Amino acid sequence: MFVLVEMVDTVRIPPWQFERKLNDSIAEELNKKLANKVVYNVGLCICLFDITKLEDAYVFPGDGASHTKVHFRCVVFHPFLDEILIGKIKGCSPEGVHVSLGFFDDILIPPESLQQPAKFPSHYLVAALTLDPLSDEAEQVWVWEYETEEGAHDLYMDTGEEIRFRVVDESFVDTSPTGPSSADATTSSEELPKKEAPYTLVGSISEPGLGLLSWWTSN
């Protein structure tokens, strides 16, 4: 799930940090730049692991800061394909089941990758945790119609439940800012395109042992 990735970057250290140890200043700047950021085709950077090499530092005319080329390793979240992970259901939609790992939320299990047969009712009423015990709130959830000798039993994929899934695909999207195109110039602010996640995982629970942990826990 987590890997060490070797990276190289040039780090700028402002003059007011010259009194500190160079390694400490560089580590702080690298964490500011990379921690909790997605690097295209690499993964989600968690934190700096170590600095392996510092090249010569330079001060350029008109800039009192030092610029140092740094070789370092970073802890990156990038699960391999077919890896089994455990997360919590963040919500459900017609697109599938949305899963969160706590620090990473862009995980989708599409309908065709759920335990089959599966259905998505228009609404599913659950008791709301309010002062009024008779109040209900509408929540949409996917349901596995589990077949038994006594007939089908509906197993609901409720929000907050722990779920075990297999990583079957990943997607990186370059979200670097670009200049406006001629088409964008004619688009009103009310028609802004939906923001895409820079890194998305696609999961599957269409195998025995995968899905909600409660399904496979013996009483």
Coordinates of C-alpha atoms in Angstrom, one line a residue:
M1 CA 0.0 0.0 0.0
F2 CA 2.9 2.4 0.8
V3 CA 6.1 2.6 -1.2
L4 CA 9.3 4.5 -1.1
V5 CA 9.8 6.6 -4.2
E6 CA 13.1 8.3 -5.1
M7 CA 12.7 11.9 -6.2
V8 CA 14.9 14.9 -7.1
D9 CA 13.9 18.5 -6.6
T10 CA 15.5 21.9 -6.2
V11 CA 14.6 23.4 -2.9
R12 CA 14.7 27.2 -2.2
I13 CA 15.7 28.2 1.4
P14 CA 15.0 31.9 2.3
P15 CA 17.8 33.8 4.1
W16 CA 16.0 33.9 7.4
Q17 CA 16.4 30.1 7.7
F18 CA 20.1 30.1 7.2
E19 CA 20.7 29.9 10.9
R20 CA 19.0 26.5 11.0
K21 CA 20.6 23.2 9.9
L22 CA 20.3 22.9 6.1
N23 CA 18.8 19.4 6.3
D24 CA 16.1 20.5 8.7
S25 CA 15.1 23.5 6.5
I26 CA 15.1 21.3 3.4
A27 CA 13.0 18.6 5.1
E28 CA 10.4 21.2 6.2
E29 CA 10.2 22.7 2.7
L30 CA 9.8 19.3 1.0
N31 CA 7.0 18.3 3.4
K32 CA 5.2 21.6 2.8
K33 CA 5.5 21.0 -1.0
L34 CA 4.6 17.3 -1.2
A35 CA 2.8 16.1 1.9
N36 CA -0.8 15.2 1.1
K37 CA -0.3 16.0 -2.6
V38 CA -0.8 13.7 -5.6
V39 CA 2.2 13.4 -7.9
Y40 CA 1.1 12.5 -11.4
N41 CA 1.7 8.8 -12.2
V42 CA 3.4 8.4 -8.8
G43 CA 0.7 8.5 -6.1
L44 CA -0.3 10.4 -3.0
C45 CA 2.8 11.7 -1.1
I46 CA 2.5 11.1 2.6
C47 CA 5.7 12.5 4.0
L48 CA 9.5 12.8 3.5
F49 CA 11.3 9.6 4.5
D50 CA 14.9 10.7 4.1
I51 CA 17.4 12.8 2.2
T52 CA 20.0 10.8 0.3
K53 CA 22.1 13.5 -1.3
L54 CA 22.6 17.2 -1.3
E55 CA 24.3 18.9 -4.2
D56 CA 26.0 22.3 -4.1
A57 CA 23.8 25.2 -3.1
Y58 CA 23.6 28.4 -5.2
V59 CA 22.6 32.0 -4.6
F60 CA 21.3 33.7 -7.8
P61 CA 21.6 37.4 -8.5
G62 CA 18.6 39.3 -7.2
D63 CA 17.6 36.5 -4.9
G64 CA 19.1 36.1 -1.4
A65 CA 17.8 32.6 -1.0
S66 CA 19.9 29.4 -1.5
H67 CA 18.8 26.9 -4.2
T68 CA 19.9 23.3 -3.5
K69 CA 19.3 20.2 -5.7
V70 CA 18.1 17.5 -3.4
H71 CA 17.9 13.7 -3.9
F72 CA 15.4 12.2 -1.4
R73 CA 12.9 9.4 -0.8
C74 CA 9.2 10.0 -0.1
V75 CA 6.6 7.7 1.5
V76 CA 3.9 7.4 -1.2
F77 CA 0.4 5.8 -1.1
H78 CA 0.2 3.8 -4.2
P79 CA -1.4 0.3 -3.8
F80 CA -0.5 -2.3 -6.4
L81 CA -3.2 -3.8 -8.6
D82 CA -4.9 -6.8 -7.0
E83 CA -3.9 -5.6 -3.5
I84 CA -6.6 -6.2 -0.8
L85 CA -7.5 -3.1 1.3
I86 CA -10.0 -2.4 4.1
G87 CA -11.8 0.9 4.2
K88 CA -15.1 2.4 5.3
I89 CA -18.1 3.1 3.1
K90 CA -18.3 6.9 2.6
G91 CA -21.6 6.8 0.6
C92 CA -23.5 5.2 -2.2
S93 CA -24.7 6.5 -5.6
P94 CA -25.8 5.1 -8.9
E95 CA -22.1 5.1 -9.9
G96 CA -21.3 2.6 -7.2
V97 CA -20.0 2.4 -3.6
H98 CA -17.7 5.2 -2.5
V99 CA -15.0 4.1 0.0
S100 CA -12.6 6.1 2.2
L101 CA -9.4 5.0 3.9
G102 CA -9.5 8.0 6.2
F103 CA -6.6 9.8 4.5
F104 CA -7.7 9.0 1.0
D105 CA -11.3 9.2 -0.2
D106 CA -11.3 8.8 -4.0
I107 CA -12.1 5.1 -4.2
L108 CA -15.1 3.8 -6.2
I109 CA -16.5 0.3 -6.5
P110 CA -18.7 0.3 -9.6
P111 CA -22.0 -1.7 -9.7
E112 CA -20.6 -4.4 -11.9
S113 CA -17.9 -5.1 -9.4
L114 CA -20.3 -5.6 -6.4
Q115 CA -21.4 -8.9 -5.1
Q116 CA -24.2 -10.1 -7.4
P117 CA -27.1 -9.8 -7.7
A118 CA -27.0 -6.2 -6.4
K119 CA -29.6 -3.5 -6.5
F120 CA -29.8 0.2 -5.8
P121 CA -33.3 1.2 -4.4
S122 CA -34.5 4.7 -4.9
H123 CA -34.4 5.2 -1.2
Y124 CA -33.7 3.3 1.9
L125 CA -35.0 4.6 5.2
V126 CA -32.8 4.4 8.3
A127 CA -33.3 5.7 11.7
A128 CA -31.6 9.1 12.2
L129 CA -29.7 9.7 15.4
T130 CA -31.7 12.6 16.6
L131 CA -33.7 13.5 19.7
D132 CA -36.9 12.4 17.9
P133 CA -36.8 8.6 17.9
L134 CA -39.6 8.5 15.2
S135 CA -37.7 10.6 12.7
D136 CA -36.2 9.0 9.6
E137 CA -33.7 10.2 7.0
A138 CA -33.5 8.9 3.5
E139 CA -30.2 7.3 2.5
Q140 CA -29.5 5.6 -0.7
V141 CA -27.5 2.3 -0.4
W142 CA -26.5 -0.6 -2.5
V143 CA -28.0 -3.9 -1.5
W144 CA -26.6 -7.5 -2.1
E145 CA -29.5 -9.9 -2.6
Y146 CA -27.9 -12.9 -0.9
E147 CA -29.5 -16.2 -2.0
T148 CA -30.1 -18.8 0.7
E149 CA -32.2 -22.0 0.9
E150 CA -34.8 -19.9 2.7
G151 CA -34.8 -17.3 -0.1
A152 CA -33.1 -14.0 -0.7
H153 CA -31.8 -11.8 2.1
D154 CA -31.0 -8.2 1.6
L155 CA -27.6 -7.2 2.9
Y156 CA -27.3 -3.4 3.0
M157 CA -24.0 -1.5 2.3
D158 CA -24.5 1.2 4.9
T159 CA -22.4 4.3 5.3
G160 CA -19.7 3.8 7.9
E161 CA -19.4 0.1 7.5
E162 CA -16.0 -1.5 7.1
I163 CA -15.5 -3.0 3.7
R164 CA -12.7 -5.3 2.3
F165 CA -12.1 -4.8 -1.5
R166 CA -9.6 -5.6 -4.2
V167 CA -7.8 -2.8 -6.2
V168 CA -8.5 -3.5 -9.8
D169 CA -7.6 -0.2 -11.6
E170 CA -6.3 3.2 -11.0
S171 CA -6.6 6.6 -12.8
F172 CA -4.3 9.6 -12.8
V173 CA -5.6 13.0 -14.1
D174 CA -3.3 15.9 -14.8
T175 CA -4.9 18.7 -12.8
S176 CA -2.2 21.3 -13.5
P177 CA -3.6 24.7 -14.2
T178 CA -3.9 25.7 -17.9
G179 CA -4.8 28.9 -19.7
P180 CA -8.3 29.5 -20.8
S181 CA -9.3 28.3 -24.2
S182 CA -11.6 30.1 -26.6
A183 CA -14.4 27.8 -25.7
D184 CA -13.9 28.6 -22.0
A185 CA -14.2 32.3 -22.7
T186 CA -17.8 31.9 -23.8
T187 CA -18.7 29.7 -20.8
S188 CA -20.4 31.4 -17.9
S189 CA -19.2 31.0 -14.4
E190 CA -22.3 28.9 -13.7
E191 CA -21.2 26.3 -16.1
L192 CA -17.8 25.5 -14.7
P193 CA -16.6 21.9 -15.3
K194 CA -16.7 19.5 -12.4
K195 CA -13.4 19.3 -10.6
E196 CA -11.7 15.9 -11.2
A197 CA -9.8 14.0 -8.6
P198 CA -6.1 13.7 -9.5
Y199 CA -5.8 10.1 -8.4
T200 CA -8.7 7.6 -8.2
L201 CA -8.8 3.9 -7.3
V202 CA -11.3 1.4 -8.7
G203 CA -12.2 -1.5 -6.4
S204 CA -14.1 -4.8 -6.6
I205 CA -15.9 -7.0 -4.1
S206 CA -17.2 -9.6 -6.5
E207 CA -15.4 -12.5 -4.8
P208 CA -16.1 -14.6 -1.7
G209 CA -14.6 -13.0 1.4
L210 CA -14.8 -9.5 -0.1
G211 CA -17.4 -6.9 0.9
L212 CA -18.5 -5.8 4.3
L213 CA -16.5 -7.4 7.1
S214 CA -19.8 -8.1 9.0
W215 CA -20.9 -10.4 6.1
W216 CA -18.1 -12.8 6.7
T217 CA -17.7 -12.6 10.5
S218 CA -19.1 -15.7 12.3
N219 CA -21.3 -15.1 15.3

